[in-house]
Amino acid sequence: MDKKQVLKTAAYDVFSKKGYKATAISEIAKQAGVAVGSFYNYYDSKKAIFLDVYVDENNRVRQAMINELDWEMNDMVGLVSQIFRRSRSYVSSNKILMEWYNPLISDELHKYYSSEEGKVANPFHQFLVETFTNRMVEEGYSQKKIQEILQVYNLFYYMDMHITENDFSGISKTVEILATYFIKGILK
């Protein structure tokens, strides 16, 4: 295993136990068995290594969601509810993913995931767009209608990347309600 991976593994362990704020670069370096100066050969800052750890953890958790959910179910409202419910459950039980709401690092996370690079490198986002697009094609939606629906999905994605609980109390539950009623409206 190369040193960068050793550092990332150590960082994952320390961040998982202590959270972002309470973790020091010196702890990560010590656990990885490298000098603090060597840390900076691989990462510019604690934020940089945390982003690397967060992206991997988010991808791991979202892949678990993809594997667990029944994507073929006919009840689209139920599927959307399951996505939100599972997401809340996974995030609330994961110290690394809970940092999404931490003002010390959330701007960095939101900036990454709202960037074009972050969107393209987000397998869960790509999976949702592809899965729902294919489903709409199979159900006979016109390309115009599919593009309109995907534009609304992009708005949900935008809200998730830019609005935090500090900005709007209850945002995640509110987005779920909005998405649920949007799906109900489409299916009428």
CSV table of N, CA and C in Angstrom, one decimal, residues 8-140:
chain,number,residue,atom,x,y,z
A,8,LYS,N,-4.7,8.0,4.1
A,8,LYS,CA,-6.1,8.0,3.9
A,8,LYS,C,-6.8,7.0,4.8
A,9,THR,N,-6.3,5.8,5.0
A,9,THR,CA,-6.8,4.8,5.8
A,9,THR,C,-6.7,5.3,7.3
A,10,ALA,N,-5.6,5.8,7.7
A,10,ALA,CA,-5.4,6.3,9.0
A,10,ALA,C,-6.4,7.5,9.3
A,11,ALA,N,-6.5,8.4,8.3
A,11,ALA,CA,-7.5,9.5,8.5
A,11,ALA,C,-8.9,9.0,8.6
A,12,TYR,N,-9.3,8.0,7.8
A,12,TYR,CA,-10.6,7.5,7.9
A,12,TYR,C,-10.9,7.0,9.4
A,13,ASP,N,-9.9,6.3,9.9
A,13,ASP,CA,-10.1,5.7,11.3
A,13,ASP,C,-10.2,6.9,12.3
A,14,VAL,N,-9.3,7.9,12.2
A,14,VAL,CA,-9.3,8.9,13.2
A,14,VAL,C,-10.6,9.8,13.0
A,15,PHE,N,-10.9,10.2,11.8
A,15,PHE,CA,-12.1,11.0,11.6
A,15,PHE,C,-13.4,10.2,12.0
A,16,SER,N,-13.4,8.9,11.8
A,16,SER,CA,-14.6,8.1,12.2
A,16,SER,C,-14.8,8.1,13.7
A,17,LYS,N,-13.7,8.2,14.5
A,17,LYS,CA,-13.8,8.2,15.9
A,17,LYS,C,-14.0,9.6,16.5
A,18,LYS,N,-13.2,10.5,16.0
A,18,LYS,CA,-13.2,11.9,16.6
A,18,LYS,C,-13.9,13.0,15.9
A,19,GLY,N,-14.3,12.7,14.7
A,19,GLY,CA,-14.9,13.8,13.9
A,19,GLY,C,-13.8,14.7,13.3
A,20,TYR,N,-14.3,15.7,12.5
A,20,TYR,CA,-13.4,16.6,11.8
A,20,TYR,C,-12.7,17.5,12.7
A,21,LYS,N,-13.4,18.2,13.5
A,21,LYS,CA,-12.9,19.3,14.4
A,21,LYS,C,-11.8,18.8,15.3
A,22,ALA,N,-12.1,17.6,16.0
A,22,ALA,CA,-11.2,17.1,17.0
A,22,ALA,C,-10.0,16.4,16.5
A,23,THR,N,-9.9,16.2,15.2
A,23,THR,CA,-8.8,15.5,14.5
A,23,THR,C,-7.7,16.4,14.2
A,24,ALA,N,-6.5,16.0,14.5
A,24,ALA,CA,-5.3,16.8,14.1
A,24,ALA,C,-4.5,16.0,13.1
A,25,ILE,N,-3.8,16.8,12.2
A,25,ILE,CA,-2.9,16.2,11.2
A,25,ILE,C,-1.9,15.3,11.9
A,26,SER,N,-1.4,15.7,13.0
A,26,SER,CA,-0.3,14.9,13.7
A,26,SER,C,-0.9,13.6,14.1
A,27,GLU,N,-2.2,13.5,14.5
A,27,GLU,CA,-2.8,12.2,14.9
A,27,GLU,C,-2.8,11.3,13.6
A,28,ILE,N,-3.2,11.8,12.5
A,28,ILE,CA,-3.3,11.0,11.3
A,28,ILE,C,-1.9,10.5,10.9
A,29,ALA,N,-1.0,11.4,10.9
A,29,ALA,CA,0.4,11.0,10.6
A,29,ALA,C,0.9,10.0,11.5
A,30,LYS,N,0.7,10.1,12.8
A,30,LYS,CA,1.2,9.2,13.8
A,30,LYS,C,0.5,7.8,13.6
A,31,GLN,N,-0.8,7.8,13.4
A,31,GLN,CA,-1.5,6.5,13.1
A,31,GLN,C,-1.0,5.8,11.8
A,32,ALA,N,-0.6,6.7,10.8
A,32,ALA,CA,-0.1,6.2,9.6
A,32,ALA,C,1.3,5.8,9.6
A,33,GLY,N,2.0,6.1,10.7
A,33,GLY,CA,3.4,5.8,10.9
A,33,GLY,C,4.3,6.7,10.0
A,34,VAL,N,3.9,7.9,9.7
A,34,VAL,CA,4.7,8.8,8.9
A,34,VAL,C,4.9,10.1,9.6
A,35,ALA,N,6.0,10.8,9.2
A,35,ALA,CA,6.2,12.1,9.9
A,35,ALA,C,5.2,13.1,9.4
A,36,VAL,N,4.9,14.1,10.2
A,36,VAL,CA,3.9,15.2,9.9
A,36,VAL,C,4.4,15.8,8.6
A,37,GLY,N,5.7,16.1,8.4
A,37,GLY,CA,6.2,16.7,7.2
A,37,GLY,C,5.9,15.9,5.9
A,38,SER,N,5.9,14.5,6.1
A,38,SER,CA,5.6,13.6,5.0
A,38,SER,C,4.1,13.8,4.6
A,39,PHE,N,3.2,14.0,5.6
A,39,PHE,CA,1.8,14.2,5.3
A,39,PHE,C,1.6,15.2,4.2
A,40,TYR,N,2.4,16.3,4.2
A,40,TYR,CA,2.2,17.4,3.3
A,40,TYR,C,2.8,17.1,1.9
A,41,ASN,N,3.5,16.0,1.8
A,41,ASN,CA,3.9,15.5,0.4
A,41,ASN,C,2.7,15.0,-0.3
A,42,TYR,N,1.6,14.6,0.4
A,42,TYR,CA,0.4,14.0,-0.2
A,42,TYR,C,-0.8,14.8,-0.1
A,43,TYR,N,-1.0,15.6,0.9
A,43,TYR,CA,-2.2,16.5,1.1
A,43,TYR,C,-1.7,17.8,1.5
A,44,ASP,N,-2.5,18.9,1.0
A,44,ASP,CA,-2.2,20.2,1.4
A,44,ASP,C,-2.7,20.6,2.8
A,45,SER,N,-3.7,19.9,3.3
A,45,SER,CA,-4.3,20.3,4.5
A,45,SER,C,-5.2,19.2,5.1
A,46,LYS,N,-5.7,19.4,6.2
A,46,LYS,CA,-6.7,18.5,6.8
A,46,LYS,C,-8.0,18.5,6.0
A,47,LYS,N,-8.4,19.6,5.5
A,47,LYS,CA,-9.6,19.7,4.6
A,47,LYS,C,-9.4,18.8,3.4
A,48,ALA,N,-8.2,18.8,2.8
A,48,ALA,CA,-7.9,18.0,1.6
A,48,ALA,C,-8.1,16.5,1.8
A,49,ILE,N,-7.5,16.1,2.9
A,49,ILE,CA,-7.5,14.6,3.2
A,49,ILE,C,-9.0,14.3,3.6
A,50,PHE,N,-9.6,15.2,4.4
A,50,PHE,CA,-11.0,14.9,4.8
A,50,PHE,C,-11.9,14.7,3.5
A,51,LEU,N,-11.7,15.6,2.6
A,51,LEU,CA,-12.5,15.5,1.3
A,51,LEU,C,-12.3,14.2,0.6
A,52,ASP,N,-11.1,13.8,0.6
A,52,ASP,CA,-10.7,12.5,0.0
A,52,ASP,C,-11.4,11.3,0.7
A,53,VAL,N,-11.3,11.4,2.0
A,53,VAL,CA,-12.0,10.3,2.9
A,53,VAL,C,-13.5,10.4,2.7
A,54,TYR,N,-14.1,11.6,2.7
A,54,TYR,CA,-15.5,11.8,2.6
A,54,TYR,C,-16.0,11.2,1.3
A,55,VAL,N,-15.4,11.6,0.2
A,55,VAL,CA,-15.9,11.1,-1.1
A,55,VAL,C,-15.9,9.6,-1.1
A,56,ASP,N,-14.8,8.9,-0.7
A,56,ASP,CA,-14.8,7.5,-0.6
A,56,ASP,C,-15.9,6.9,0.2
A,57,GLU,N,-16.1,7.5,1.4
A,57,GLU,CA,-17.1,7.0,2.3
A,57,GLU,C,-18.5,7.2,1.8
A,58,ASN,N,-18.7,8.4,1.2
A,58,ASN,CA,-20.0,8.6,0.6
A,58,ASN,C,-20.3,7.7,-0.6
A,59,ASN,N,-19.3,7.4,-1.4
A,59,ASN,CA,-19.5,6.4,-2.5
A,59,ASN,C,-19.8,5.0,-2.0
A,60,ARG,N,-19.1,4.6,-0.9
A,60,ARG,CA,-19.3,3.3,-0.3
A,60,ARG,C,-20.8,3.2,0.2
A,61,VAL,N,-21.2,4.2,0.9
A,61,VAL,CA,-22.6,4.2,1.5
A,61,VAL,C,-23.6,4.2,0.4
A,62,ARG,N,-23.4,5.1,-0.6
A,62,ARG,CA,-24.4,5.2,-1.7
A,62,ARG,C,-24.5,3.9,-2.5
A,63,GLN,N,-23.3,3.2,-2.6
A,63,GLN,CA,-23.3,1.9,-3.4
A,63,GLN,C,-24.1,0.9,-2.6
A,64,ALA,N,-24.0,0.9,-1.3
A,64,ALA,CA,-24.8,0.0,-0.4
A,64,ALA,C,-26.3,0.3,-0.6
A,65,MET,N,-26.7,1.6,-0.7
A,65,MET,CA,-28.1,2.0,-1.0
A,65,MET,C,-28.5,1.4,-2.4
A,66,ILE,N,-27.7,1.6,-3.4
A,66,ILE,CA,-28.0,1.1,-4.7
A,66,ILE,C,-28.3,-0.4,-4.6
A,67,ASN,N,-27.4,-1.1,-3.9
A,67,ASN,CA,-27.5,-2.6,-3.8
A,67,ASN,C,-28.8,-3.0,-3.0
A,68,GLU,N,-29.2,-2.2,-2.1
A,68,GLU,CA,-30.3,-2.6,-1.2
A,68,GLU,C,-31.7,-2.3,-1.7
A,69,LEU,N,-31.8,-1.2,-2.4
A,69,LEU,CA,-33.1,-0.7,-2.9
A,69,LEU,C,-33.6,-1.5,-4.1
A,70,ASP,N,-35.0,-1.7,-4.1
A,70,ASP,CA,-35.6,-2.3,-5.3
A,70,ASP,C,-35.9,-1.3,-6.3
A,71,TRP,N,-35.0,-1.1,-7.3
A,71,TRP,CA,-35.1,-0.1,-8.3
A,71,TRP,C,-36.2,-0.4,-9.3
A,72,GLU,N,-36.7,-1.6,-9.3
A,72,GLU,CA,-37.7,-2.0,-10.3
A,72,GLU,C,-39.1,-1.8,-9.8
A,73,MET,N,-39.3,-1.5,-8.5
A,73,MET,CA,-40.6,-1.3,-7.9
A,73,MET,C,-41.5,-0.3,-8.7
A,74,ASN,N,-42.7,-0.6,-8.8
A,74,ASN,CA,-43.6,0.2,-9.6
A,74,ASN,C,-44.1,1.5,-8.8
A,75,ASP,N,-44.0,1.4,-7.5
A,75,ASP,CA,-44.4,2.6,-6.7
A,75,ASP,C,-43.3,3.6,-6.6
A,76,MET,N,-43.3,4.6,-7.5
A,76,MET,CA,-42.2,5.6,-7.6
A,76,MET,C,-42.2,6.4,-6.3
A,77,VAL,N,-43.4,6.8,-5.8
A,77,VAL,CA,-43.4,7.6,-4.6
A,77,VAL,C,-42.7,6.8,-3.4
A,78,GLY,N,-43.0,5.5,-3.4
A,78,GLY,CA,-42.4,4.6,-2.4
A,78,GLY,C,-40.9,4.5,-2.5
A,79,LEU,N,-40.5,4.5,-3.8
A,79,LEU,CA,-39.0,4.4,-4.1
A,79,LEU,C,-38.3,5.7,-3.6
A,80,VAL,N,-38.9,6.8,-4.0
A,80,VAL,CA,-38.3,8.1,-3.6
A,80,VAL,C,-38.3,8.2,-2.0
A,81,SER,N,-39.4,7.8,-1.4
A,81,SER,CA,-39.4,7.8,0.1
A,81,SER,C,-38.3,6.9,0.6
A,82,GLN,N,-38.1,5.7,0.0
A,82,GLN,CA,-37.0,4.8,0.5
A,82,GLN,C,-35.6,5.4,0.3
A,83,ILE,N,-35.4,6.1,-0.8
A,83,ILE,CA,-34.1,6.8,-1.0
A,83,ILE,C,-33.8,7.8,0.1
A,84,PHE,N,-34.8,8.6,0.4
A,84,PHE,CA,-34.6,9.6,1.4
A,84,PHE,C,-34.4,9.0,2.8
A,85,ARG,N,-35.3,8.0,3.1
A,85,ARG,CA,-35.2,7.3,4.4
A,85,ARG,C,-33.9,6.6,4.6
A,86,ARG,N,-33.4,5.9,3.6
A,86,ARG,CA,-32.1,5.2,3.7
A,86,ARG,C,-31.0,6.2,3.8
A,87,SER,N,-31.1,7.2,3.0
A,87,SER,CA,-30.0,8.3,3.1
A,87,SER,C,-29.9,8.9,4.5
A,88,ARG,N,-31.0,9.3,5.0
A,88,ARG,CA,-31.0,9.8,6.4
A,88,ARG,C,-30.5,8.8,7.4
A,89,SER,N,-30.9,7.6,7.3
A,89,SER,CA,-30.4,6.6,8.2
A,89,SER,C,-28.9,6.4,8.1
A,90,TYR,N,-28.4,6.3,6.9
A,90,TYR,CA,-26.9,6.1,6.7
A,90,TYR,C,-26.1,7.3,7.2
A,91,VAL,N,-26.6,8.5,6.8
A,91,VAL,CA,-25.9,9.7,7.2
A,91,VAL,C,-25.9,9.9,8.7
A,92,SER,N,-27.0,9.7,9.4
A,92,SER,CA,-27.1,9.9,10.8
A,92,SER,C,-26.3,8.9,11.6
A,93,SER,N,-26.0,7.8,11.1
A,93,SER,CA,-25.2,6.8,11.8
A,93,SER,C,-23.7,6.8,11.4
A,94,ASN,N,-23.3,7.8,10.6
A,94,ASN,CA,-21.9,7.8,10.1
A,94,ASN,C,-21.3,9.1,10.5
A,95,LYS,N,-20.3,9.1,11.4
A,95,LYS,CA,-19.6,10.3,11.8
A,95,LYS,C,-19.0,11.1,10.7
A,96,ILE,N,-18.5,10.4,9.7
A,96,ILE,CA,-17.8,11.1,8.6
A,96,ILE,C,-18.9,11.8,7.7
A,97,LEU,N,-20.0,11.1,7.4
A,97,LEU,CA,-21.0,11.7,6.6
A,97,LEU,C,-21.8,12.8,7.3
A,98,MET,N,-21.9,12.7,8.6
A,98,MET,CA,-22.5,13.8,9.4
A,98,MET,C,-21.8,15.1,9.3
A,99,GLU,N,-20.6,15.1,8.9
A,99,GLU,CA,-19.8,16.3,8.7
A,99,GLU,C,-20.3,17.2,7.6
A,100,TRP,N,-21.2,16.7,6.8
A,100,TRP,CA,-21.9,17.4,5.7
A,100,TRP,C,-22.5,18.7,6.3
A,101,TYR,N,-22.9,18.6,7.6
A,101,TYR,CA,-23.6,19.7,8.2
A,101,TYR,C,-22.7,20.5,9.1
A,102,ASN,N,-21.4,20.2,9.2
A,102,ASN,CA,-20.4,20.9,10.0
A,102,ASN,C,-19.9,22.2,9.3
A,103,PRO,N,-20.2,23.4,9.8
A,103,PRO,CA,-19.8,24.6,9.1
A,103,PRO,C,-18.2,24.7,8.9
A,104,LEU,N,-17.4,23.9,9.7
A,104,LEU,CA,-16.0,24.0,9.5
A,104,LEU,C,-15.5,23.3,8.2
A,105,ILE,N,-16.3,22.4,7.7
A,105,ILE,CA,-15.9,21.7,6.5
A,105,ILE,C,-17.0,21.6,5.4
A,106,SER,N,-18.3,21.9,5.8
A,106,SER,CA,-19.4,21.7,4.8
A,106,SER,C,-19.3,22.6,3.6
A,107,ASP,N,-18.7,23.8,3.7
A,107,ASP,CA,-18.6,24.6,2.5
A,107,ASP,C,-17.7,23.9,1.5
A,108,GLU,N,-16.6,23.3,1.9
A,108,GLU,CA,-15.7,22.6,1.1
A,108,GLU,C,-16.4,21.4,0.4
A,109,LEU,N,-17.1,20.6,1.2
A,109,LEU,CA,-17.9,19.5,0.7
A,109,LEU,C,-18.9,19.9,-0.4
A,110,HIS,N,-19.7,20.9,0.0
A,110,HIS,CA,-20.7,21.4,-0.9
A,110,HIS,C,-20.1,21.9,-2.2
A,111,LYS,N,-19.0,22.7,-2.1
A,111,LYS,CA,-18.3,23.2,-3.3
A,111,LYS,C,-17.9,22.1,-4.2
A,112,TYR,N,-17.3,21.1,-3.6
A,112,TYR,CA,-16.8,19.9,-4.4
A,112,TYR,C,-18.0,19.3,-5.2
A,113,TYR,N,-19.0,18.9,-4.4
A,113,TYR,CA,-20.2,18.2,-5.0
A,113,TYR,C,-21.0,19.0,-6.0
A,114,SER,N,-21.0,20.3,-5.8
A,114,SER,CA,-21.7,21.1,-6.8
A,114,SER,C,-20.9,21.5,-8.0
A,115,SER,N,-19.6,21.2,-8.0
A,115,SER,CA,-18.7,21.5,-9.2
A,115,SER,C,-19.0,20.4,-10.2
A,116,GLU,N,-18.6,20.7,-11.5
A,116,GLU,CA,-18.8,19.8,-12.5
A,116,GLU,C,-18.0,18.5,-12.3
A,117,GLU,N,-16.8,18.7,-11.8
A,117,GLU,CA,-16.0,17.5,-11.4
A,117,GLU,C,-16.7,16.6,-10.4
A,118,GLY,N,-17.2,17.3,-9.3
A,118,GLY,CA,-17.9,16.5,-8.3
A,118,GLY,C,-19.1,15.8,-8.8
A,119,LYS,N,-19.9,16.4,-9.7
A,119,LYS,CA,-21.1,15.8,-10.2
A,119,LYS,C,-20.7,14.5,-11.1
A,120,VAL,N,-19.7,14.7,-11.9
A,120,VAL,CA,-19.3,13.6,-12.8
A,120,VAL,C,-18.7,12.5,-12.0
A,121,ALA,N,-18.0,12.8,-10.9
A,121,ALA,CA,-17.3,11.8,-10.1
A,121,ALA,C,-18.2,11.3,-9.0
A,122,ASN,N,-19.5,11.6,-9.0
A,122,ASN,CA,-20.4,11.2,-8.0
A,122,ASN,C,-21.3,10.0,-8.6
A,123,PRO,N,-20.9,8.7,-8.3
A,123,PRO,CA,-21.6,7.6,-8.9
A,123,PRO,C,-23.0,7.5,-8.6
A,124,PHE,N,-23.4,7.9,-7.4
A,124,PHE,CA,-24.8,7.9,-7.0
A,124,PHE,C,-25.7,8.8,-7.8
A,125,HIS,N,-25.2,10.0,-8.0
A,125,HIS,CA,-25.8,11.0,-8.8
A,125,HIS,C,-26.0,10.5,-10.2
A,126,GLN,N,-24.9,10.0,-10.8
A,126,GLN,CA,-24.9,9.4,-12.2
A,126,GLN,C,-25.9,8.2,-12.3
A,127,PHE,N,-25.9,7.4,-11.2
A,127,PHE,CA,-26.8,6.2,-11.2
A,127,PHE,C,-28.3,6.7,-11.2
A,128,LEU,N,-28.6,7.7,-10.4
A,128,LEU,CA,-30.0,8.2,-10.3
A,128,LEU,C,-30.4,8.8,-11.6
A,129,VAL,N,-29.6,9.6,-12.2
A,129,VAL,CA,-30.0,10.2,-13.5
A,129,VAL,C,-30.2,9.1,-14.6
A,130,GLU,N,-29.3,8.2,-14.7
A,130,GLU,CA,-29.4,7.1,-15.7
A,130,GLU,C,-30.6,6.2,-15.4
A,131,THR,N,-30.8,5.8,-14.1
A,131,THR,CA,-31.9,4.9,-13.8
A,131,THR,C,-33.2,5.5,-14.1
A,132,PHE,N,-33.4,6.8,-13.6
A,132,PHE,CA,-34.7,7.4,-13.8
A,132,PHE,C,-34.9,7.8,-15.3
A,133,THR,N,-33.9,8.2,-16.0
A,133,THR,CA,-34.0,8.5,-17.4
A,133,THR,C,-34.4,7.2,-18.2
A,134,ASN,N,-33.8,6.1,-17.9
A,134,ASN,CA,-34.1,4.8,-18.6
A,134,ASN,C,-35.6,4.4,-18.3
A,135,ARG,N,-35.9,4.6,-17.0
A,135,ARG,CA,-37.3,4.3,-16.6
A,135,ARG,C,-38.3,5.2,-17.3
A,136,MET,N,-38.0,6.5,-17.5
A,136,MET,CA,-39.0,7.3,-18.2
A,136,MET,C,-39.0,7.0,-19.7
A,137,VAL,N,-37.9,6.6,-20.3
A,137,VAL,CA,-37.9,6.2,-21.7
A,137,VAL,C,-38.8,5.0,-21.8
A,138,GLU,N,-38.6,4.0,-20.9
A,138,GLU,CA,-39.4,2.7,-21.0
A,138,GLU,C,-40.9,3.0,-20.8
A,139,GLU,N,-41.2,4.0,-20.1
A,139,GLU,CA,-42.6,4.3,-19.8
A,139,GLU,C,-43.2,5.3,-20.9
A,140,GLY,N,-42.4,5.6,-21.9
A,140,GLY,CA,-42.9,6.4,-23.0
A,140,GLY,C,-42.9,7.9,-22.9
